[in-house]
């Protein structure tokens, strides 16, 4: 709203008061929503906004329908619609309308959470009713809450700055601007004047007040100012009523610099100095007074005001040499800045202008704010098409509860944290303490995370926490869990269970993510959830062929059967392969940790006791391969026998070991000597464990045949062949 | 976001997300299942694999919990349920990436819906077909996914529906891990809640009354943070209904379970629970048949899709009323009417 020193032009006078910049029946938001990609209107049934499934690609023509299906996704931006109709086989991904998942928003949410969590104990408003009342504590609490609110406003402004030039974000931009207007009003009325610092509180209050009023609508805008200056072709601009309306409007809004610049531009001072010294002095004094408008204390304001009133009285009593109109206008301005209610109301175009004027010039006390509101609304009613005007009026009336749904409709993040800070300051009235409320009859409702008894702030914080879980942004999950943790309800059981149900849905990717999840489980003692996380992680690792890491997680989850299963699978694979598996970690584990690449301490953290036990057969097998490679046959045979005799060796693997190792390497090689006791032990093992009827053994055998091993046609034949060869070996030993 | 061609050559019947919403499976009358994955960089859906899975229309799909691996169940008009496991070593779009684990063929009629139970109940599956029977199967040994045991077989309809009449069946498990095992089973216009009793059998414990036509869809909301349950139904009578279920311990039980919930608590400790059902919301905004209802991850938003070509999104207010918050339209916009001047220029 800077005033440029342009010359007058000859354009016709425009009736700026008659201008209607907004089409009837449409708010600015509605107009600008037309620019958003998919917005197509309002639903005739519910009056909700309607967006297109896919603008330009809708499957049906107007007023047609059919079998439409829709599934909500865990990710709010990737829901799917599809039709069960002939020749309509497309899939329609669609984001939920009104959901902001932008990077800027994520950053905003995170910042607000930091502000809220930093409040610490000041998140709760506790008024001591007994004992020594610590005044300092109350002051510090107020200061903390006010600072937090200030920080919230700053973050909101930053967010708005970040999105204002974004393509297709007009609607969103205006929503958060409206939010800011309401928040600024809230800040002015409740979070500024009581900051316990006498010296700066008035200054801050006035600045906040002017910030709220002037940012709300941006009036008077530059175009209007130019029109005023260019409208007066025949006479001096200061001879028009528009000029004085403009000046007084600027004064009511506390835009003193702009008002003085307009006065200077109009050359009124030069005119008056040549026409009327009295008036010239009066104008000069007005400007001087405006420059000295007191921001430091109420006392200096009273002194200032008495000077204004004195000046006004003096000018009123003086004779002047200028026309009645200019004199009247000057007088009006003097009266206005002297706090004359009628003049303030007369020159106000909106209720909030007069509200501001009364606070600036009449009596700057918030205790009179409701009275000022009433007066102002009587003169300039609310514009009900503006969300923020009704909300701000409610703020001034002290009905903070009622503005929260409005805020939520504009931005749920701002609404939730605003509610939380209002709650922290004890500003939210109780919703309903009526014991006959229907809900009180419902069993255990009072312990519900969303119970009305927890208050609006808790409801909104928890609701918002749930909302951000679906944004598909892992950064926001800790915020969500943090919000639930910090929400001002007493029932930690409800919080715990909510976190237990939510946490498994966290889309973990990295080790840090896992660690975070497990830290939450530890904090809330969610042992079952921790187990399911380990299992899910184990499955993910298995899917990525990281078997050992998978087993480690199964072990931590207590799924020892799975640990055994995969251990045996690796054992089986190794035997079928005829050598150690190509798994560095596995071989490092079984090789007595003697691996140059993987440090022992890393393996120690990875390998659990259960794994050590279940991998022991593979470890022995691995040692067998080492002995085999070194041609230490007696050692190798001894190791093989350990495996065959192993108490928990499945029967099917006895056949596998015999077929793949014993038979080809030892029995069928006449050079290999086998001692008597070894042969006898093998015979005993085969007698006890060989089972032709065992299903798994039969399956193994079939696999061996499919691999092309030259074995007998059936298990029984194999068994006999092995016995025969063992007998030969025994004879060989005797011979 | 632009629509994409599913690649199916006949009616698409179902779409199912995996647990994290990063994969989606579709099924069709073309007897194929297709799996798509969400590209992290472009946020587009890319085909991962496609294969012919059944001998008739496939009408229902569901993913198992990731605690059990990468498993999909499919239900078909060929009267079978099949279970599939992903083999990550196979190439994408090879048609071999998903291997059949087993076929469940106990149903005497076309299958309509198949759903995995929540993970804390084990690897369990429920299905329902137009033989009017609802069945549950368990993989008693999760390490052996090829072996499934029929654990429940309950006749929901005394008489199978006549083949010339329209019918519909659907089911939805209660997802809460802190509530006793329950499932909503809908057959024609009836909706029953089955709960696992002390005898380890499923029994009807409540009904969702008031449906004036075939129930096309049922969805049990996640009850995170709430001590009550919400179930939504979409019906041929044009209404979306939301029922509230409250559990109360029976008077003779030793102690209430107020505050006794903990992560390790087993619901078996509770003697018995009464289910109180209340219809809290009924909406006819669609003014036509409602084909599907679906809850979001946290049970705070409900979607309904109707024959009016619109998807409606519902949210509960602070006063616990469900209100429509927005609408997604699958219809083209109405063409603007010509102005008087334009009309007068017409020949």
Short mmCIF file of C-alpha atoms in Angstrom, two decimals, chain A residues 38-41 43 45-46 48-55 57-97 99 401 431 438-439 441-445 447-456 459 463 466-467 469-470 472 477 491 493-494 496-502 504-509 524-532 535-536 539 542-545 559 561-562 565, chain B residues 1-24 26 36 38 40 43-45 61 65-70 86-89 97 115 141-145 175-178 223-228 244 246-249 256-264 276 278 284-287 291-313 315-320 324-335:
data_model
loop_
_atom_site.label_atom_id
_atom_site.label_comp_id
_atom_site.label_asym_id
_atom_site.label_seq_id
_atom_site.Cartn_x
_atom_site.Cartn_y
_atom_site.Cartn_z
CA UNK A 38 -10.18 -31.01 -10.88
CA UNK A 39 -12.69 -28.80 -9.11
CA UNK A 40 -15.98 -28.85 -10.99
CA UNK A 41 -18.61 -27.42 -8.71
CA UNK A 43 -22.84 -31.37 -5.18
CA UNK A 45 -27.32 -33.23 -2.70
CA UNK A 46 -24.75 -32.45 -0.02
CA UNK A 48 -19.92 -30.40 -0.88
CA UNK A 49 -17.23 -29.59 -3.38
CA UNK A 50 -17.14 -31.92 -6.34
CA UNK A 51 -13.93 -32.83 -8.07
CA UNK A 52 -13.54 -34.81 -11.22
CA UNK A 53 -12.25 -38.35 -11.13
CA UNK A 54 -9.99 -37.39 -13.99
CA UNK A 55 -10.70 -34.14 -15.75
CA UNK A 57 -10.95 -38.47 -18.98
CA UNK A 58 -14.20 -39.09 -17.19
CA UNK A 59 -15.62 -42.49 -18.02
CA UNK A 60 -19.25 -41.33 -18.18
CA UNK A 61 -21.03 -38.51 -19.86
CA UNK A 62 -23.07 -36.04 -17.86
CA UNK A 63 -25.75 -37.57 -15.69
CA UNK A 64 -24.77 -41.12 -16.56
CA UNK A 65 -23.64 -43.67 -14.04
CA UNK A 66 -23.11 -47.34 -13.47
CA UNK A 67 -21.23 -49.83 -11.37
CA UNK A 68 -18.53 -47.69 -9.86
CA UNK A 69 -16.15 -49.00 -7.25
CA UNK A 70 -13.68 -47.13 -5.11
CA UNK A 71 -11.01 -48.24 -2.70
CA UNK A 72 -9.30 -45.97 -0.22
CA UNK A 73 -5.59 -46.57 -0.12
CA UNK A 74 -3.26 -46.52 2.88
CA UNK A 75 -1.71 -43.67 0.88
CA UNK A 76 -4.18 -40.81 0.64
CA UNK A 77 -2.88 -39.71 -2.74
CA UNK A 78 -3.26 -43.07 -4.46
CA UNK A 79 -6.83 -44.21 -4.04
CA UNK A 80 -8.34 -46.14 -6.91
CA UNK A 81 -11.64 -46.06 -8.71
CA UNK A 82 -12.67 -48.55 -11.32
CA UNK A 83 -15.79 -49.47 -13.21
CA UNK A 84 -17.27 -52.88 -13.58
CA UNK A 85 -18.65 -52.11 -17.00
CA UNK A 86 -18.09 -53.42 -20.46
CA UNK A 87 -15.27 -51.72 -22.36
CA UNK A 88 -14.40 -49.62 -19.35
CA UNK A 89 -11.31 -51.35 -18.05
CA UNK A 90 -9.26 -48.40 -16.94
CA UNK A 91 -8.02 -47.84 -13.44
CA UNK A 92 -8.40 -44.33 -12.04
CA UNK A 93 -5.89 -43.32 -9.40
CA UNK A 94 -7.22 -40.34 -7.49
CA UNK A 95 -6.01 -38.26 -4.59
CA UNK A 96 -8.44 -37.25 -1.91
CA UNK A 97 -9.54 -33.65 -2.47
CA UNK A 99 -5.33 -33.03 1.13
CA UNK A 401 -14.46 -23.39 20.46
CA UNK A 431 -17.70 -28.66 25.28
CA UNK A 438 -26.13 -39.39 25.70
CA UNK A 439 -22.59 -40.42 25.16
CA UNK A 441 -24.14 -43.80 28.85
CA UNK A 442 -21.90 -45.58 26.43
CA UNK A 443 -19.57 -48.00 28.12
CA UNK A 444 -15.98 -46.80 28.46
CA UNK A 445 -16.45 -43.86 26.08
CA UNK A 447 -11.34 -43.62 27.78
CA UNK A 448 -11.59 -43.31 24.04
CA UNK A 449 -8.84 -41.35 22.29
CA UNK A 450 -11.56 -39.38 20.50
CA UNK A 451 -13.96 -39.03 23.37
CA UNK A 452 -15.50 -35.60 23.71
CA UNK A 453 -14.48 -35.68 27.36
CA UNK A 454 -10.86 -35.28 26.37
CA UNK A 455 -11.62 -31.89 24.93
CA UNK A 456 -11.50 -30.43 21.48
CA UNK A 459 -9.61 -34.60 19.51
CA UNK A 463 -7.39 -36.61 14.36
CA UNK A 466 -4.15 -39.98 12.03
CA UNK A 467 -4.51 -37.82 8.96
CA UNK A 469 -0.17 -41.15 8.74
CA UNK A 470 -1.82 -41.55 5.36
CA UNK A 472 2.77 -41.50 2.53
CA UNK A 477 5.10 -40.61 11.15
CA UNK A 491 -5.55 -42.10 29.39
CA UNK A 493 -3.75 -46.85 27.80
CA UNK A 494 -5.76 -45.44 24.92
CA UNK A 496 -0.69 -47.01 23.82
CA UNK A 497 -3.25 -49.08 22.00
CA UNK A 498 -3.62 -46.51 19.24
CA UNK A 499 0.13 -46.50 18.71
CA UNK A 500 0.17 -50.29 18.78
CA UNK A 501 -2.38 -50.42 15.99
CA UNK A 502 -0.83 -47.66 13.92
CA UNK A 504 2.89 -51.62 12.03
CA UNK A 505 1.64 -49.52 9.11
CA UNK A 506 4.74 -47.37 9.11
CA UNK A 507 6.36 -47.76 5.69
CA UNK A 508 9.87 -48.41 6.89
CA UNK A 509 12.71 -48.36 4.43
CA UNK A 524 5.37 -48.07 25.07
CA UNK A 525 6.22 -51.69 25.95
CA UNK A 526 4.70 -53.02 22.77
CA UNK A 527 6.37 -56.40 22.71
CA UNK A 528 3.92 -58.02 20.31
CA UNK A 529 4.19 -55.14 17.89
CA UNK A 530 7.98 -55.37 18.07
CA UNK A 531 7.74 -59.04 17.21
CA UNK A 532 5.51 -58.40 14.24
CA UNK A 535 8.79 -60.75 11.33
CA UNK A 536 7.79 -58.27 8.65
CA UNK A 539 10.15 -61.38 5.32
CA UNK A 542 14.14 -62.81 2.73
CA UNK A 543 12.42 -61.38 -0.30
CA UNK A 544 15.65 -59.53 -1.04
CA UNK A 545 17.60 -62.81 -0.62
CA UNK A 559 9.90 -67.34 15.46
CA UNK A 561 10.59 -72.53 13.83
CA UNK A 562 11.28 -70.20 10.96
CA UNK A 565 13.36 -73.92 8.71
CA UNK B 1 -3.18 -38.28 -11.97
CA UNK B 2 -4.12 -39.94 -15.18
CA UNK B 3 -6.07 -43.16 -15.53
CA UNK B 4 -4.21 -46.12 -16.93
CA UNK B 5 -5.31 -49.13 -18.87
CA UNK B 6 -5.53 -52.13 -16.58
CA UNK B 7 -4.78 -54.41 -19.51
CA UNK B 8 -7.76 -56.57 -18.68
CA UNK B 9 -9.92 -57.68 -21.55
CA UNK B 10 -13.13 -58.06 -19.67
CA UNK B 11 -14.96 -56.65 -16.65
CA UNK B 12 -12.75 -55.64 -13.76
CA UNK B 13 -14.26 -56.92 -10.54
CA UNK B 14 -11.89 -56.10 -7.76
CA UNK B 15 -8.85 -54.09 -6.82
CA UNK B 16 -6.90 -54.77 -3.66
CA UNK B 17 -4.01 -52.91 -2.07
CA UNK B 18 -1.20 -54.60 -0.21
CA UNK B 19 -0.53 -53.60 3.36
CA UNK B 20 1.48 -50.47 2.61
CA UNK B 21 -0.51 -49.41 -0.42
CA UNK B 22 2.46 -49.65 -2.74
CA UNK B 23 1.15 -52.59 -4.73
CA UNK B 24 -2.27 -53.23 -6.11
CA UNK B 26 -6.68 -56.41 -9.98
CA UNK B 36 0.90 -53.25 -10.26
CA UNK B 38 3.83 -47.85 -7.43
CA UNK B 40 8.68 -44.32 -6.16
CA UNK B 43 4.23 -42.14 -8.56
CA UNK B 44 2.76 -44.01 -11.51
CA UNK B 45 1.48 -47.54 -11.36
CA UNK B 61 -8.68 -60.57 -4.25
CA UNK B 65 -0.23 -59.39 5.93
CA UNK B 66 3.46 -58.83 5.20
CA UNK B 67 4.13 -60.84 8.34
CA UNK B 68 3.42 -63.89 6.23
CA UNK B 69 5.21 -62.87 3.11
CA UNK B 70 3.95 -61.86 -0.32
CA UNK B 86 5.48 -64.04 -5.21
CA UNK B 87 8.85 -65.32 -6.37
CA UNK B 88 11.14 -62.30 -6.49
CA UNK B 89 13.70 -64.22 -8.51
CA UNK B 97 6.38 -64.25 -10.81
CA UNK B 115 -10.52 -61.98 2.81
CA UNK B 141 2.03 -74.34 9.63
CA UNK B 142 2.97 -70.90 8.23
CA UNK B 143 6.23 -72.36 7.03
CA UNK B 144 4.25 -74.67 4.77
CA UNK B 145 2.02 -72.36 2.80
CA UNK B 175 -9.10 -55.55 12.09
CA UNK B 176 -8.60 -54.65 15.74
CA UNK B 177 -5.93 -56.65 17.54
CA UNK B 178 -7.45 -55.72 20.87
CA UNK B 223 -10.85 -48.84 15.33
CA UNK B 224 -7.59 -47.19 16.20
CA UNK B 225 -8.00 -45.07 19.28
CA UNK B 226 -11.61 -46.04 19.78
CA UNK B 227 -13.23 -48.50 22.07
CA UNK B 228 -16.08 -49.14 19.68
CA UNK B 244 -21.55 -48.80 15.72
CA UNK B 246 -19.89 -51.63 21.37
CA UNK B 247 -18.52 -54.50 23.38
CA UNK B 248 -19.51 -54.96 26.97
CA UNK B 249 -18.41 -57.77 29.19
CA UNK B 256 -14.13 -55.68 33.43
CA UNK B 257 -11.35 -55.22 31.03
CA UNK B 258 -11.25 -51.51 31.60
CA UNK B 259 -7.65 -50.49 31.48
CA UNK B 260 -6.52 -54.06 31.30
CA UNK B 261 -5.74 -53.88 27.64
CA UNK B 262 -2.11 -54.18 27.02
CA UNK B 263 -0.11 -55.22 24.08
CA UNK B 264 0.34 -58.70 25.47
CA UNK B 276 -24.49 -53.78 21.20
CA UNK B 278 -26.55 -49.22 16.78
CA UNK B 284 -29.12 -41.85 0.66
CA UNK B 285 -27.05 -39.19 -1.07
CA UNK B 286 -26.27 -41.47 -3.96
CA UNK B 287 -30.00 -41.82 -4.72
CA UNK B 291 -21.62 -50.53 -5.04
CA UNK B 292 -18.77 -50.24 -2.64
CA UNK B 293 -17.74 -48.84 0.71
CA UNK B 294 -14.21 -48.60 1.99
CA UNK B 295 -12.48 -47.17 5.08
CA UNK B 296 -9.12 -45.50 5.13
CA UNK B 297 -6.09 -46.63 7.08
CA UNK B 298 -7.13 -45.03 10.34
CA UNK B 299 -10.87 -45.58 10.13
CA UNK B 300 -11.56 -41.85 10.01
CA UNK B 301 -12.72 -41.49 6.41
CA UNK B 302 -15.29 -43.63 4.65
CA UNK B 303 -15.77 -43.73 0.90
CA UNK B 304 -18.87 -44.89 -0.90
CA UNK B 305 -19.30 -45.34 -4.64
CA UNK B 306 -22.70 -45.43 -6.22
CA UNK B 307 -24.59 -45.95 -9.40
CA UNK B 308 -24.93 -42.16 -9.63
CA UNK B 309 -21.36 -42.15 -10.87
CA UNK B 310 -20.07 -40.48 -7.76
CA UNK B 311 -17.74 -41.34 -4.95
CA UNK B 312 -18.65 -39.70 -1.67
CA UNK B 313 -16.23 -39.24 1.17
CA UNK B 315 -16.00 -38.00 7.89
CA UNK B 316 -17.08 -37.96 11.48
CA UNK B 317 -17.39 -34.62 13.21
CA UNK B 318 -16.55 -33.83 16.80
CA UNK B 319 -20.13 -34.63 17.67
CA UNK B 320 -19.72 -38.03 16.03
CA UNK B 324 -20.12 -35.85 3.43
CA UNK B 325 -16.92 -33.86 3.08
CA UNK B 326 -16.38 -34.05 -0.67
CA UNK B 327 -17.52 -35.81 -3.81
CA UNK B 328 -15.54 -37.28 -6.69
CA UNK B 329 -17.46 -37.47 -9.91
CA UNK B 330 -16.88 -39.92 -12.70
CA UNK B 331 -19.12 -37.92 -15.00
CA UNK B 332 -18.24 -35.29 -17.50
CA UNK B 333 -19.33 -31.79 -16.69
CA UNK B 334 -22.60 -30.54 -18.01
CA UNK B 335 -22.12 -28.62 -21.26
#
